[in-house]
Amino acid sequence: MTTATAIANPNLAFIKYWGNRDNTLRIPMNGSISMNLDGLYTRTTVRFQLGLTSDQLSINGYEVTGKGLDRISYILDIIRGMANLHDRAEVISENNFPSGAGIASSASAFAALALAGSKAAGLDLSEPALSHLARRGSGSASRSIPGGFVEWQAGTSDEDSFAFSIAEPGHWDLVDCIAIVSTAHKKTGSTEGHSLAPTSPLQAARVEDTVRRLDICRKAILERDFEAFASIVELDSDMMHSVMMTSTPALHYWKPASLEVMSCVRQWRAEGIQVCYTVDAGPNVHVLCPETEIRNVEKRLREVKGVSNVLVARAGGPAKVIEK
Ligand code: DP6
């Protein structure tokens, strides 16, 4: 086979990845837990072609060169090495969700690339091997290979740093309501942010406490215990943002409207609604609730000042090879 197409969902971390032990291999300082986001996906086709002089990349119909292409070629080079292949490839990738919506497209993009690229090269990689490969492109992409609720074990080397599923998508009817407060592109991307993490005096304490947070979060998911889940997810997000805000240079991703949403969510929970928040490296707020609360939560979110839209996603499956 010289061509293959794959799709992968982005994912939302409940316990966050922030900072690397090894920036090149993307070995994280701490393990993380996430949920794949169903209905949102990247679809990528990889075609190895004799006679191409360089790799080519198009994203949403636009040709990409420079650093964006280099990051893709880095993964294709690993695949070529594994398959003993020398041909360059044409990569065509499309996202069905808007960029700048608070959903990291690098996770779904590198998961789809790892799967489509390895298949197109004639390799039949195991799920852990695909997760390793996706991780080399973007750390969080390691978690978009397995399905449902996923844990990425930090590991200490390329071999033992990969993600696996801890529960199927149908295990818990959690819904992510993404409150959009800004669609502007962030100034500091995650890759640069990870490299700044060690400059915060709070990072060591955050990392040291991670096994405890992972244990509480994993147990809460397995037992579908929303109360325990809500408090650990909010704590973890706030801890990551404390590190971001205290690095040099400081990274402040929250906008006034992000804080407004977080404060409303805390208030609604105090009123007895099962709801909690988490925020990634951007201003938009991911608001989590069980299916039974979704109509109420979505309606309330749309009424919060500064919220321009709400996207809804449930737990999604693993990355898949598809017919084009
Ligand atoms: C805040 O995986 O996007 O979303 O490895 O440099 O591509 P790179 O970083 P990335 O970082 C994700 C950071 C986060 C937290 C998380 O998803 O765990």
CSV table of C-alpha atoms and ligand atoms in Angstrom, one decimal:
chain,number,residue,atom,x,y,z
A,1,MET,CA,0.0,0.0,0.0
A,2,THR,CA,1.3,3.5,-0.8
A,3,THR,CA,-1.8,5.5,0.2
A,4,ALA,CA,-4.1,5.5,3.3
A,5,THR,CA,-6.6,7.8,5.0
A,6,ALA,CA,-7.3,8.0,8.7
A,7,ILE,CA,-9.5,10.1,11.0
A,8,ALA,CA,-8.8,11.0,14.7
A,9,ASN,CA,-10.7,13.1,17.3
A,10,PRO,CA,-9.0,15.8,19.3
A,11,ASN,CA,-9.1,15.2,23.0
A,12,LEU,CA,-9.6,17.2,26.2
A,13,ALA,CA,-7.3,16.7,29.1
A,14,PHE,CA,-8.8,16.4,32.6
A,15,ILE,CA,-5.3,16.0,34.2
A,16,LYS,CA,-3.0,18.2,32.0
A,17,TYR,CA,0.3,17.6,30.3
A,18,TRP,CA,2.5,20.7,30.8
A,19,GLY,CA,6.3,20.6,30.6
A,20,ASN,CA,8.6,18.0,29.1
A,21,ARG,CA,11.4,15.9,30.5
A,22,ASP,CA,12.7,15.8,26.9
A,23,ASN,CA,11.4,18.4,24.5
A,24,THR,CA,12.6,16.7,21.4
A,25,LEU,CA,11.1,13.3,22.2
A,26,ARG,CA,8.2,14.9,23.9
A,27,ILE,CA,8.6,12.8,27.1
A,28,PRO,CA,6.3,14.7,29.5
A,29,MET,CA,7.1,15.6,33.1
A,30,ASN,CA,3.8,14.0,34.2
A,31,GLY,CA,1.2,11.6,33.2
A,32,SER,CA,-2.2,12.9,31.9
A,33,ILE,CA,-5.8,11.8,31.4
A,34,SER,CA,-8.2,12.9,28.7
A,35,MET,CA,-11.4,12.2,26.8
A,36,ASN,CA,-11.6,12.0,23.0
A,37,LEU,CA,-14.1,14.5,21.5
A,38,ASP,CA,-16.6,12.8,19.3
A,39,GLY,CA,-18.0,14.5,16.2
A,40,LEU,CA,-14.8,16.7,15.8
A,41,TYR,CA,-12.1,15.2,13.7
A,42,THR,CA,-9.1,15.5,11.5
A,43,ARG,CA,-9.1,13.4,8.3
A,44,THR,CA,-5.7,12.9,6.7
A,45,THR,CA,-4.6,11.1,3.6
A,46,VAL,CA,-0.9,10.2,3.1
A,47,ARG,CA,0.3,9.1,-0.3
A,48,PHE,CA,4.0,8.1,-0.9
A,49,GLN,CA,5.0,8.8,-4.4
A,50,LEU,CA,8.0,7.9,-6.5
A,51,GLY,CA,9.5,11.0,-8.0
A,52,LEU,CA,8.4,13.6,-5.5
A,53,THR,CA,11.4,15.7,-4.5
A,54,SER,CA,10.0,16.8,-1.1
A,55,ASP,CA,7.0,16.1,1.2
A,56,GLN,CA,3.9,18.2,0.4
A,57,LEU,CA,1.2,19.3,2.9
A,58,SER,CA,-2.2,20.8,2.5
A,59,ILE,CA,-4.4,21.7,5.4
A,60,ASN,CA,-8.1,22.7,4.8
A,61,GLY,CA,-7.2,23.2,1.1
A,62,TYR,CA,-4.2,25.5,1.7
A,63,GLU,CA,-0.6,24.5,1.0
A,64,VAL,CA,1.6,24.6,4.0
A,65,THR,CA,5.4,25.0,3.9
A,66,GLY,CA,8.2,26.0,6.4
A,67,LYS,CA,7.9,25.0,10.0
A,68,GLY,CA,4.4,23.4,9.6
A,69,LEU,CA,5.7,21.1,6.9
A,70,ASP,CA,9.0,20.4,8.8
A,71,ARG,CA,6.9,19.1,11.7
A,72,ILE,CA,5.1,16.7,9.4
A,73,SER,CA,8.3,15.6,7.6
A,74,TYR,CA,9.8,14.7,11.0
A,75,ILE,CA,7.1,12.1,11.6
A,76,LEU,CA,7.3,10.9,7.9
A,77,ASP,CA,11.0,10.5,8.3
A,78,ILE,CA,10.5,8.2,11.4
A,79,ILE,CA,7.9,6.2,9.4
A,80,ARG,CA,10.3,6.0,6.3
A,81,GLY,CA,13.0,4.7,8.7
A,82,MET,CA,10.8,2.1,10.1
A,83,ALA,CA,9.5,0.9,6.7
A,84,ASN,CA,12.9,1.3,4.8
A,85,LEU,CA,11.1,3.6,2.4
A,86,HIS,CA,12.6,6.6,0.5
A,87,ASP,CA,9.7,8.1,-1.3
A,88,ARG,CA,8.4,11.6,-0.3
A,89,ALA,CA,4.7,11.9,0.5
A,90,GLU,CA,1.7,14.1,-0.3
A,91,VAL,CA,-0.3,14.8,2.8
A,92,ILE,CA,-3.8,16.1,2.6
A,93,SER,CA,-5.5,17.0,5.9
A,94,GLU,CA,-8.8,18.6,6.8
A,95,ASN,CA,-10.4,19.5,10.2
A,96,ASN,CA,-14.1,19.6,10.5
A,97,PHE,CA,-13.8,22.1,13.5
A,98,PRO,CA,-12.8,25.7,13.4
A,99,SER,CA,-9.2,26.6,14.3
A,100,GLY,CA,-9.0,29.0,17.3
A,101,ALA,CA,-12.0,27.3,18.9
A,102,GLY,CA,-10.1,26.2,22.0
A,103,ILE,CA,-9.7,22.7,20.6
A,104,ALA,CA,-6.1,21.8,19.9
A,105,SER,CA,-6.0,20.5,16.3
A,106,SER,CA,-2.4,19.2,16.8
A,107,ALA,CA,-3.7,16.2,18.8
A,108,SER,CA,-6.1,14.9,16.1
A,109,ALA,CA,-3.7,16.0,13.3
A,110,PHE,CA,-0.7,14.0,14.5
A,111,ALA,CA,-2.8,11.0,15.5
A,112,ALA,CA,-4.4,10.9,12.0
A,113,LEU,CA,-0.9,11.4,10.4
A,114,ALA,CA,0.7,8.6,12.5
A,115,LEU,CA,-2.0,6.1,11.5
A,116,ALA,CA,-2.4,7.1,7.8
A,117,GLY,CA,1.3,7.5,7.3
A,118,SER,CA,2.3,4.2,8.8
A,119,LYS,CA,-0.5,2.3,6.9
A,120,ALA,CA,0.5,4.0,3.6
A,121,ALA,CA,4.1,2.8,4.3
A,122,GLY,CA,2.8,-0.7,4.6
A,123,LEU,CA,3.3,-0.9,8.4
A,124,ASP,CA,0.8,-2.5,10.7
A,125,LEU,CA,1.7,-0.8,14.1
A,126,SER,CA,0.2,-1.8,17.4
A,127,GLU,CA,-1.9,0.8,19.3
A,128,PRO,CA,1.0,1.6,21.7
A,129,ALA,CA,3.5,2.0,18.8
A,130,LEU,CA,1.0,4.4,17.1
A,131,SER,CA,0.6,6.3,20.3
A,132,HIS,CA,4.5,6.7,20.6
A,133,LEU,CA,4.7,7.8,17.0
A,134,ALA,CA,1.9,10.4,17.3
A,135,ARG,CA,3.5,11.7,20.6
A,136,ARG,CA,6.7,12.6,18.7
A,137,GLY,CA,4.6,15.0,16.6
A,138,SER,CA,2.5,16.5,19.5
A,139,GLY,CA,2.4,15.1,23.0
A,140,SER,CA,-1.3,15.3,23.4
A,141,ALA,CA,-1.7,13.4,20.0
A,142,SER,CA,-0.6,10.2,21.9
A,143,ARG,CA,-4.0,10.3,23.7
A,144,SER,CA,-6.0,10.6,20.4
A,145,ILE,CA,-4.9,7.1,19.2
A,146,PRO,CA,-6.9,5.0,21.8
A,147,GLY,CA,-10.6,5.4,22.3
A,148,GLY,CA,-12.8,6.9,25.0
A,149,PHE,CA,-11.2,7.9,28.3
A,150,VAL,CA,-7.4,7.7,27.9
A,151,GLU,CA,-4.4,7.8,30.1
A,152,TRP,CA,-0.9,8.8,28.9
A,153,GLN,CA,1.7,7.3,31.1
A,154,ALA,CA,4.6,9.7,31.3
A,155,GLY,CA,7.4,7.1,31.2
A,156,THR,CA,11.0,8.0,31.1
A,157,SER,CA,12.0,7.0,27.5
A,158,ASP,CA,10.5,6.8,24.1
A,159,GLU,CA,9.5,3.1,24.7
A,160,ASP,CA,7.5,3.6,27.8
A,161,SER,CA,5.8,6.9,27.1
A,162,PHE,CA,2.5,6.1,25.4
A,163,ALA,CA,-1.3,6.3,26.0
A,164,PHE,CA,-3.9,3.6,26.5
A,165,SER,CA,-7.7,3.5,27.0
A,166,ILE,CA,-9.0,3.3,30.6
A,167,ALA,CA,-12.7,3.2,29.7
A,168,GLU,CA,-14.8,2.9,26.5
A,169,PRO,CA,-16.6,6.0,25.2
A,170,GLY,CA,-19.9,4.6,26.4
A,171,HIS,CA,-18.7,4.1,30.0
A,172,TRP,CA,-19.8,7.6,31.1
A,173,ASP,CA,-22.1,10.1,29.4
A,174,LEU,CA,-19.9,13.1,30.1
A,175,VAL,CA,-20.3,16.1,27.7
A,176,ASP,CA,-17.8,18.8,26.9
A,177,CYS,CA,-19.6,22.2,26.3
A,178,ILE,CA,-16.9,24.5,24.9
A,179,ALA,CA,-17.7,28.1,25.8
A,180,ILE,CA,-16.1,30.2,23.1
A,181,VAL,CA,-15.0,33.6,24.4
A,182,SER,CA,-12.4,34.4,21.7
A,183,THR,CA,-11.5,33.0,18.3
A,184,ALA,CA,-8.2,34.9,18.1
A,185,HIS,CA,-5.0,32.8,17.7
A,186,LYS,CA,-3.0,32.5,20.8
A,187,LYS,CA,0.4,34.3,20.9
A,188,THR,CA,2.3,31.5,22.6
A,189,GLY,CA,1.6,28.0,21.4
A,190,SER,CA,1.9,24.9,23.5
A,191,THR,CA,5.3,23.8,22.3
A,192,GLU,CA,6.9,27.1,23.4
A,193,GLY,CA,4.8,27.0,26.6
A,194,HIS,CA,6.1,23.5,27.6
A,195,SER,CA,9.6,24.8,27.3
A,196,LEU,CA,8.8,27.6,29.7
A,197,ALA,CA,7.3,25.4,32.4
A,198,PRO,CA,10.5,24.7,34.3
A,199,THR,CA,11.0,28.5,34.8
A,200,SER,CA,8.0,28.6,37.2
A,201,PRO,CA,8.8,27.8,40.8
A,202,LEU,CA,5.4,26.2,41.0
A,203,GLN,CA,6.1,23.5,38.3
A,204,ALA,CA,8.0,21.2,40.6
A,205,ALA,CA,5.2,21.1,43.2
A,206,ARG,CA,2.6,20.6,40.4
A,207,VAL,CA,4.6,17.7,39.0
A,208,GLU,CA,5.3,16.1,42.4
A,209,ASP,CA,1.6,16.0,43.2
A,210,THR,CA,0.5,14.5,39.8
A,211,VAL,CA,0.3,10.8,40.8
A,212,ARG,CA,-2.2,11.8,43.5
A,213,ARG,CA,-4.3,13.8,41.0
A,214,LEU,CA,-4.1,11.0,38.4
A,215,ASP,CA,-5.3,8.4,40.9
A,216,ILE,CA,-8.3,10.5,42.1
A,217,CYS,CA,-9.3,11.4,38.5
A,218,ARG,CA,-8.9,7.8,37.2
A,219,LYS,CA,-11.0,6.4,40.1
A,220,ALA,CA,-13.7,9.1,39.7
A,221,ILE,CA,-14.0,8.2,36.0
A,222,LEU,CA,-14.1,4.5,36.7
A,223,GLU,CA,-16.8,5.0,39.4
A,224,ARG,CA,-18.6,7.8,37.5
A,225,ASP,CA,-18.3,9.9,40.6
A,226,PHE,CA,-19.0,13.4,39.3
A,227,GLU,CA,-18.3,15.3,42.6
A,228,ALA,CA,-14.8,13.8,43.0
A,229,PHE,CA,-14.2,14.3,39.3
A,230,ALA,CA,-15.3,18.0,39.3
A,231,SER,CA,-13.0,19.1,42.2
A,232,ILE,CA,-9.8,17.3,40.8
A,233,VAL,CA,-10.4,18.5,37.2
A,234,GLU,CA,-10.8,22.2,38.4
A,235,LEU,CA,-7.8,21.9,40.7
A,236,ASP,CA,-5.6,20.5,37.9
A,237,SER,CA,-6.6,23.2,35.5
A,238,ASP,CA,-6.0,25.9,38.0
A,239,MET,CA,-2.6,24.4,39.0
A,240,MET,CA,-1.5,24.4,35.3
A,241,HIS,CA,-2.6,28.0,34.9
A,242,SER,CA,-0.7,28.9,38.1
A,243,VAL,CA,2.5,27.5,36.5
A,244,MET,CA,1.8,29.3,33.2
A,245,MET,CA,1.2,32.7,35.0
A,246,THR,CA,4.4,32.3,37.1
A,247,SER,CA,6.8,31.3,34.3
A,248,THR,CA,9.3,33.7,32.7
A,249,PRO,CA,8.0,35.2,30.5
A,250,ALA,CA,4.5,34.8,32.1
A,251,LEU,CA,1.7,33.3,30.1
A,252,HIS,CA,-1.8,34.6,30.9
A,253,TYR,CA,-4.3,32.7,28.7
A,254,TRP,CA,-7.5,33.7,30.6
A,255,LYS,CA,-9.6,36.6,29.5
A,256,PRO,CA,-12.2,38.4,31.7
A,257,ALA,CA,-14.9,36.3,30.1
A,258,SER,CA,-13.0,33.1,30.9
A,259,LEU,CA,-13.1,34.0,34.6
A,260,GLU,CA,-16.8,34.9,34.3
A,261,VAL,CA,-17.6,31.4,32.9
A,262,MET,CA,-15.5,29.7,35.6
A,263,SER,CA,-17.2,31.7,38.4
A,264,CYS,CA,-20.7,30.9,37.0
A,265,VAL,CA,-19.8,27.2,36.8
A,266,ARG,CA,-18.7,27.2,40.4
A,267,GLN,CA,-21.9,29.0,41.4
A,268,TRP,CA,-24.1,26.6,39.4
A,269,ARG,CA,-22.4,23.6,41.1
A,270,ALA,CA,-23.0,25.2,44.5
A,271,GLU,CA,-26.7,25.3,43.5
A,272,GLY,CA,-26.6,21.5,42.9
A,273,ILE,CA,-26.0,21.3,39.1
A,274,GLN,CA,-23.4,18.7,38.1
A,275,VAL,CA,-20.9,20.8,36.2
A,276,CYS,CA,-17.2,21.8,36.3
A,277,TYR,CA,-14.6,23.6,34.1
A,278,THR,CA,-11.2,23.1,32.7
A,279,VAL,CA,-9.1,25.5,30.5
A,280,ASP,CA,-6.2,24.6,28.1
A,281,ALA,CA,-3.6,27.0,26.6
A,282,GLY,CA,-6.2,29.5,25.5
A,283,PRO,CA,-9.1,31.6,26.8
A,284,ASN,CA,-12.0,29.3,25.9
A,285,VAL,CA,-13.6,27.3,28.8
A,286,HIS,CA,-14.4,23.6,28.5
A,287,VAL,CA,-17.5,23.0,30.7
A,288,LEU,CA,-18.1,19.4,31.6
A,289,CYS,CA,-21.5,17.9,32.7
A,290,PRO,CA,-23.4,14.6,32.5
A,291,GLU,CA,-25.9,14.2,29.6
A,292,THR,CA,-28.8,14.9,32.0
A,293,GLU,CA,-27.6,18.5,32.6
A,294,ILE,CA,-26.7,19.4,29.1
A,295,ARG,CA,-29.7,21.5,28.1
A,296,ASN,CA,-29.7,23.5,31.2
A,297,VAL,CA,-25.9,24.0,31.2
A,298,GLU,CA,-25.8,25.0,27.5
A,299,LYS,CA,-28.6,27.5,27.9
A,300,ARG,CA,-27.0,29.1,30.9
A,301,LEU,CA,-23.6,29.3,29.2
A,302,ARG,CA,-25.1,31.1,26.2
A,303,GLU,CA,-26.4,33.7,28.6
A,304,VAL,CA,-23.0,34.4,30.2
A,305,LYS,CA,-21.6,37.8,29.1
A,306,GLY,CA,-18.7,37.4,26.6
A,307,VAL,CA,-19.7,33.9,25.4
A,308,SER,CA,-20.2,34.0,21.6
A,309,ASN,CA,-20.8,30.3,21.0
A,310,VAL,CA,-21.0,26.9,22.6
A,311,LEU,CA,-19.8,23.7,20.9
A,312,VAL,CA,-20.9,20.4,22.3
A,313,ALA,CA,-18.8,17.1,22.2
A,314,ARG,CA,-19.3,13.7,23.8
A,315,ALA,CA,-16.8,10.9,24.4
A,316,GLY,CA,-15.3,9.7,21.1
A,317,GLY,CA,-13.7,6.5,19.8
A,318,PRO,CA,-10.1,5.6,18.7
A,319,ALA,CA,-8.3,6.8,15.6
A,320,LYS,CA,-9.4,4.8,12.5
A,321,VAL,CA,-8.3,4.0,9.0
A,322,ILE,CA,-11.2,4.8,6.6
A,323,GLU,CA,-11.9,4.4,2.9
A,324,LYS,CA,-11.2,7.8,1.4
B,1,DP6,C1,-2.6,22.6,27.7
B,1,DP6,O1,0.2,18.5,23.0
B,1,DP6,O2,-0.4,20.7,22.1
B,1,DP6,O3,-3.6,21.2,26.0
B,1,DP6,O4,3.5,18.5,22.4
B,1,DP6,O5,4.1,20.9,22.0
B,1,DP6,O6,2.3,19.8,20.6
B,1,DP6,P1,3.0,19.8,21.9
B,1,DP6,O7,1.9,20.3,23.0
B,1,DP6,P2,0.4,19.9,23.1
B,1,DP6,O8,0.1,20.4,24.6
B,1,DP6,C2,-1.1,20.3,25.2
B,1,DP6,C3,-1.2,21.2,26.4
B,1,DP6,C4,-2.6,21.3,27.0
B,1,DP6,C5,-2.8,20.2,28.1
B,1,DP6,C6,-3.1,18.8,27.6
B,1,DP6,O9,-3.7,18.6,26.5
B,1,DP6,O10,-2.8,17.9,28.3
